[in-house]
mmCIF file of C-alpha atoms in Angstrom:
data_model
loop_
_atom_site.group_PDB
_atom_site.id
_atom_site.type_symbol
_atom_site.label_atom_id
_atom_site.label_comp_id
_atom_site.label_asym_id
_atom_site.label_seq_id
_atom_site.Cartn_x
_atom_site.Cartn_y
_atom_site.Cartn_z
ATOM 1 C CA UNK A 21 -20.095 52.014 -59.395
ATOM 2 C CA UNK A 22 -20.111 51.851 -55.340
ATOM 3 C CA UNK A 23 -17.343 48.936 -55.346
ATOM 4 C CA UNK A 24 -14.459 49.293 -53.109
ATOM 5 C CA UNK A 25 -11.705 48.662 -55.384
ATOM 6 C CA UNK A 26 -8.548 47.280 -54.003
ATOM 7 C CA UNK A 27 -5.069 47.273 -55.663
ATOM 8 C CA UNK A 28 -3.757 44.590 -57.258
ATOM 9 C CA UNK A 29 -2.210 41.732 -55.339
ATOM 10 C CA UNK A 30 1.639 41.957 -54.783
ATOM 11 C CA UNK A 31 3.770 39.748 -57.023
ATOM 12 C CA UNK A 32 5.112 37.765 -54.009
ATOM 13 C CA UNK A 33 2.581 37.562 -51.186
ATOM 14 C CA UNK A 34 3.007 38.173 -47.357
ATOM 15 C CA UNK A 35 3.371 34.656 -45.834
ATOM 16 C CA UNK A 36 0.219 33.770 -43.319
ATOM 17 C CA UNK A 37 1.218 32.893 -39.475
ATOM 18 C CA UNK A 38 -1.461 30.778 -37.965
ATOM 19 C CA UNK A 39 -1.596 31.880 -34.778
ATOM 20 C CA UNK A 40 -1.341 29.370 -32.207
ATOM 21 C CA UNK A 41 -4.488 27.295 -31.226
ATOM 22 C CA UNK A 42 -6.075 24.441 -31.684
ATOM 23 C CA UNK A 43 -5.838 24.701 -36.031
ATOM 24 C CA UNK A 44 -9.198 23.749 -36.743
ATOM 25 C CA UNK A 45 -12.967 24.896 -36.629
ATOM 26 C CA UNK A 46 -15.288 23.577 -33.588
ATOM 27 C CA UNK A 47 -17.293 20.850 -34.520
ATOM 28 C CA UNK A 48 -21.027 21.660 -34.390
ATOM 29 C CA UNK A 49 -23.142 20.294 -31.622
ATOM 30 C CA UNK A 50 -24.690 17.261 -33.276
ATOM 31 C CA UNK A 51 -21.236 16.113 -34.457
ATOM 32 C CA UNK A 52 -19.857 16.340 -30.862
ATOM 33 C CA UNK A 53 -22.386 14.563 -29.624
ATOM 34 C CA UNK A 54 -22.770 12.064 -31.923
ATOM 35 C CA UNK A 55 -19.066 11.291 -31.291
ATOM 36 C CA UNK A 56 -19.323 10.752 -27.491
ATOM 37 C CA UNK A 57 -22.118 8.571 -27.559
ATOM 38 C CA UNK A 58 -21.567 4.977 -26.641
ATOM 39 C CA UNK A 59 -23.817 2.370 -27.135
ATOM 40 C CA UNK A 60 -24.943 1.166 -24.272
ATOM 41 C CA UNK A 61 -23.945 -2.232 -22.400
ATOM 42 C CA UNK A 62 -25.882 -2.589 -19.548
ATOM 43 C CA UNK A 63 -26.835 -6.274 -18.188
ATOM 44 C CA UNK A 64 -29.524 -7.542 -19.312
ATOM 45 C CA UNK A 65 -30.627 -8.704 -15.526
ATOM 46 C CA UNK A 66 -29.467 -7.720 -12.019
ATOM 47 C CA UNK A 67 -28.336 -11.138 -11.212
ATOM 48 C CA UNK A 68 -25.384 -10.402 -13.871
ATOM 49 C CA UNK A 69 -24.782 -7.007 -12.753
ATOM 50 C CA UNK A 70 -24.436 -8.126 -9.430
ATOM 51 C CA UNK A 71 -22.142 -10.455 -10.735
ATOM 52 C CA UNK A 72 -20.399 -7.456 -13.193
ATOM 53 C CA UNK A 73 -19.542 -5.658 -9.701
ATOM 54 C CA UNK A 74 -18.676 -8.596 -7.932
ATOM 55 C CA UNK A 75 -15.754 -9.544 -10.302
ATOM 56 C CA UNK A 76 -14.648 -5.912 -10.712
ATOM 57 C CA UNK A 77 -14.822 -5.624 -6.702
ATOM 58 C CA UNK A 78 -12.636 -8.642 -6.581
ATOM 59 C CA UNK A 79 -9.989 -7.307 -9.167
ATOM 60 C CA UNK A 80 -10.163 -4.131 -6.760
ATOM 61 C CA UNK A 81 -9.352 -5.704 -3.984
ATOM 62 C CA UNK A 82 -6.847 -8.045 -5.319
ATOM 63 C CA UNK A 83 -4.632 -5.096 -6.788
ATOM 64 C CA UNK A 84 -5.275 -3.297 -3.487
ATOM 65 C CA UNK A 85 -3.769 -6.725 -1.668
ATOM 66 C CA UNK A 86 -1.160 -6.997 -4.106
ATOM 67 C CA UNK A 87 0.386 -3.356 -3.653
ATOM 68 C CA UNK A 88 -0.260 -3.629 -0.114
ATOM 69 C CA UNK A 89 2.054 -6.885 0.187
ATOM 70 C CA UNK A 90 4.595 -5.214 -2.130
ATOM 71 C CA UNK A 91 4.391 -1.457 0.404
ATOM 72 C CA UNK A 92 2.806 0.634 -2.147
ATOM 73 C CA UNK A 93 1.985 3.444 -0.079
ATOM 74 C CA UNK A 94 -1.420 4.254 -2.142
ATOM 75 C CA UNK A 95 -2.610 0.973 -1.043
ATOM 76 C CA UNK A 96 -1.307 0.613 2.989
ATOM 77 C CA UNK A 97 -3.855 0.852 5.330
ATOM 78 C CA UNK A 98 -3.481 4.278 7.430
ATOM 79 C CA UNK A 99 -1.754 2.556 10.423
ATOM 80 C CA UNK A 100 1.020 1.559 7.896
ATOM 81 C CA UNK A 101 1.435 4.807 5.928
ATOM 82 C CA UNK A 102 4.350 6.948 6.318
ATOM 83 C CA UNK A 103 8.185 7.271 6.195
ATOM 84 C CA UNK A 104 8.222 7.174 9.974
ATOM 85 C CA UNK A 105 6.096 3.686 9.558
ATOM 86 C CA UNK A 106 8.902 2.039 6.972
ATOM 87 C CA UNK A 107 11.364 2.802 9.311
ATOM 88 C CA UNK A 108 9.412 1.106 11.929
ATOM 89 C CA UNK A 109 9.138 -1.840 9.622
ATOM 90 C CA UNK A 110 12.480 -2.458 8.442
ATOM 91 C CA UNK A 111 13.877 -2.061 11.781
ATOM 92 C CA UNK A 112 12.024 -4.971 13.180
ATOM 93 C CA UNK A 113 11.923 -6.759 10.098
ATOM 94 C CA UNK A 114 16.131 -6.719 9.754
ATOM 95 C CA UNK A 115 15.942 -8.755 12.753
ATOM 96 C CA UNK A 116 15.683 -11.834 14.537
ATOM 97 C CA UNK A 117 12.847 -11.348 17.190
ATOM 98 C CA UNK A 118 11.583 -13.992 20.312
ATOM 99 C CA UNK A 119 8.239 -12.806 19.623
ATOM 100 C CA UNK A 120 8.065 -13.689 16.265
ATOM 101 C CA UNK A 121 8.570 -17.360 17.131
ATOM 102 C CA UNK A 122 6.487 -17.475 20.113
ATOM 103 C CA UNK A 123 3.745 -19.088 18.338
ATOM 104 C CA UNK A 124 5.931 -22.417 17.232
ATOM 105 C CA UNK A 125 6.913 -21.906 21.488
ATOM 106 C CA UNK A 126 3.723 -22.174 22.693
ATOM 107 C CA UNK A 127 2.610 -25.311 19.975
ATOM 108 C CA UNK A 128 5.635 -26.993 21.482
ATOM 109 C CA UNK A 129 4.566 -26.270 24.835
ATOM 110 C CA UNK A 130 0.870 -27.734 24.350
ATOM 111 C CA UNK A 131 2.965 -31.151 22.446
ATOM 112 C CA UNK A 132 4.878 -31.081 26.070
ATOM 113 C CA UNK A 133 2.006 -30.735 28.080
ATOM 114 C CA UNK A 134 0.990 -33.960 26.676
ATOM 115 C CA UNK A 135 3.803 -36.289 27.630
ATOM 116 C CA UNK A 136 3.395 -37.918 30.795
ATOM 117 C CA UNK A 137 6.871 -36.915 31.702
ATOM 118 C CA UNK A 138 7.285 -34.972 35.166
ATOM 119 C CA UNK A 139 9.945 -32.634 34.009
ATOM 120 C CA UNK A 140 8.086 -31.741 30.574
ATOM 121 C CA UNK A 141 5.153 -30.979 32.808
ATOM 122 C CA UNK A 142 7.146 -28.704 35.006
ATOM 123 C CA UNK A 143 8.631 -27.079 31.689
ATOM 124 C CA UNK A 144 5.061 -26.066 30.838
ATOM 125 C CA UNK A 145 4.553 -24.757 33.978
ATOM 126 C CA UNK A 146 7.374 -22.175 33.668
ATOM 127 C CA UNK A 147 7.693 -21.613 29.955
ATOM 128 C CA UNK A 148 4.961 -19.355 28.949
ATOM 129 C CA UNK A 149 5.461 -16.614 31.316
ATOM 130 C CA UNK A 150 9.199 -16.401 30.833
ATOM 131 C CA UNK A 151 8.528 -16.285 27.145
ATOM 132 C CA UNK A 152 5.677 -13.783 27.623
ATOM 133 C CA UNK A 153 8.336 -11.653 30.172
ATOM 134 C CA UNK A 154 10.872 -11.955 27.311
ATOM 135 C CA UNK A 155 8.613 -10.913 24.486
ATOM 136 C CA UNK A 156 7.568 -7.960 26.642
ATOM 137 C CA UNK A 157 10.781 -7.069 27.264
ATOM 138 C CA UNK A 158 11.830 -7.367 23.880
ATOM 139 C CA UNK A 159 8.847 -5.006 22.979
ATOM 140 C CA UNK A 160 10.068 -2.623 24.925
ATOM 141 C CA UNK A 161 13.467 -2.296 24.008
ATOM 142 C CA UNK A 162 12.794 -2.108 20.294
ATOM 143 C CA UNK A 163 10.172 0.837 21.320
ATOM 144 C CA UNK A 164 12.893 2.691 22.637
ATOM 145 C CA UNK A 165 15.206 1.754 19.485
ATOM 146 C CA UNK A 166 12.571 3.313 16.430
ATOM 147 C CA UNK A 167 11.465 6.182 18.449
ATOM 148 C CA UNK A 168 14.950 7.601 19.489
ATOM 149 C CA UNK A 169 16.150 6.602 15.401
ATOM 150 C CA UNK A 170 12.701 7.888 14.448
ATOM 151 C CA UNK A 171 13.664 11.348 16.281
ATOM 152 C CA UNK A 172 16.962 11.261 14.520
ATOM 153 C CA UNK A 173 16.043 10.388 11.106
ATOM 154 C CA UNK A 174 12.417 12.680 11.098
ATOM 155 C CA UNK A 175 11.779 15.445 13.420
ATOM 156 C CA UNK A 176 9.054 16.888 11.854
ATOM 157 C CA UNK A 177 7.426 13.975 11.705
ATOM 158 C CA UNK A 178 5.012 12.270 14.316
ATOM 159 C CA UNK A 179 6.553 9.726 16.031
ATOM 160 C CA UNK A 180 3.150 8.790 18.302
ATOM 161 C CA UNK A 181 2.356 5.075 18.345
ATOM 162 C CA UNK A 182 5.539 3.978 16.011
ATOM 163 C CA UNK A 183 6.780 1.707 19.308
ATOM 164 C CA UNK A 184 3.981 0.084 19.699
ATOM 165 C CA UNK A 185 3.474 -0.489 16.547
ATOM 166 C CA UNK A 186 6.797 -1.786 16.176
ATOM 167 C CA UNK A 187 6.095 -4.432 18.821
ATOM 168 C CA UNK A 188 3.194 -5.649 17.267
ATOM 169 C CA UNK A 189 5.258 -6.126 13.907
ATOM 170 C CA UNK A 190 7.768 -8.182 16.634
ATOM 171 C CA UNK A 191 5.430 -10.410 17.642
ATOM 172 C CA UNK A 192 4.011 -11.514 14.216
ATOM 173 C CA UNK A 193 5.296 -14.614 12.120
ATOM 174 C CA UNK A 194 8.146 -13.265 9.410
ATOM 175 C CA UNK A 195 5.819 -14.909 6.505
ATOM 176 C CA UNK A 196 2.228 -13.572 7.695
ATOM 177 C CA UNK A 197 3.829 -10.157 8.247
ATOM 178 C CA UNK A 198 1.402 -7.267 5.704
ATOM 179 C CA UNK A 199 3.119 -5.309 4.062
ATOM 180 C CA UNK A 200 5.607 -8.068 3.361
ATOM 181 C CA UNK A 201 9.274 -7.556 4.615
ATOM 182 C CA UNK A 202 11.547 -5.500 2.191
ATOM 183 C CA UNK A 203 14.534 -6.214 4.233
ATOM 184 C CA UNK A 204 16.628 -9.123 4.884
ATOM 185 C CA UNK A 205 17.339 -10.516 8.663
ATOM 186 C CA UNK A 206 21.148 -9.237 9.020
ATOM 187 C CA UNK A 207 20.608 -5.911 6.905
ATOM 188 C CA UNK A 208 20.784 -3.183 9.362
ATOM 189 C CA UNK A 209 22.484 -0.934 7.137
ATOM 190 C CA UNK A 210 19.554 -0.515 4.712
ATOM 191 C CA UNK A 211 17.212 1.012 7.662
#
């Protein structure tokens, strides 16, 4: 008797639009929950889970070394990071520096030092410091060399400390060089 009474359907009915969302009802709490839960796996002793974070330390580190060799810049040390800093790199690594090879220089001169030969002895005498004056001098002049192409190549960027730290990169052996050379000796044009 009080019953809303509603016309009869039409023949052919409106098509429904989902709007657009996610399509489905949220899950109650308990299922949500019981989804996310995760059985645990802790060590049974803290010998082994100071072994569990040793090994996953050591996998840390070992990906850090890795994409620090390679140049990743996520993994360079701060002193390394930077465009400015890869410039610096390449430069000194596309060439052939005295201070790189002043290590094998000064083995020789300690071999030398050992022969009782009066003119080897008088080579030791004079060799280091004219290899330490030509080193320096090197230094120097590829100092000059990054900052002025530095200033060229970035101006916005901060130049401070990229000759010195190009003479430090001078003076170390090719091989033992971190992050590890990208360039050839000879290729200049890919500074």
């Amino acid at each position: 008797m009080f019953k809303r009474r509603t016309p009869e359907a039409p023949a052919n009915p409106p098509e429904v639009v989902k709007p657009e969302g996610k399509g489905r009802p949220t899950p109650k709490r308990k299922e949500a929950e019981k989804r996310n839960r995760q059985p645990i796996t802790a060590p049974s002793s803290r010998k082994e889970a100071y072994r569990k974070v040793r090994e996953r330390q050591a996998a840390d580190r070992a990906k850090a070394r890795q994409g620090m060799a390679k140049g990743d810049e996520k993994h360079l040390l701060k002193r390394d990071k930077g465009p400015v800093r890869r410039l610096a790199r390449n430069y000194v690594d596309s060439r052939r520096t005295v201070g790189s090879y002043l290590m094998y220089a000064m083995f020789a001169i300690v071999l030398l030092s050992m022969l009782p030969i009066p003119v080897a002895r008088l080579l030791v005498l004079f060799a280091p410091p004219l290899l330490l004056v030509a080193v320096f001098a090197e230094g120097l002049l590829l100092s000059r060399g990054i900052k002025r192409l530095a200033a060229e190549r970035y101006p916005d960027e901060d130049v401070k400390g990229v000759g010195l730290y190009a003479a430090m990169r001078a003076m170390q052996i090719r091989r033992l060089r971190v992050p590890n050379p990208q360039v050839r000796v000879g290729e200049k044009d890919k500074i």
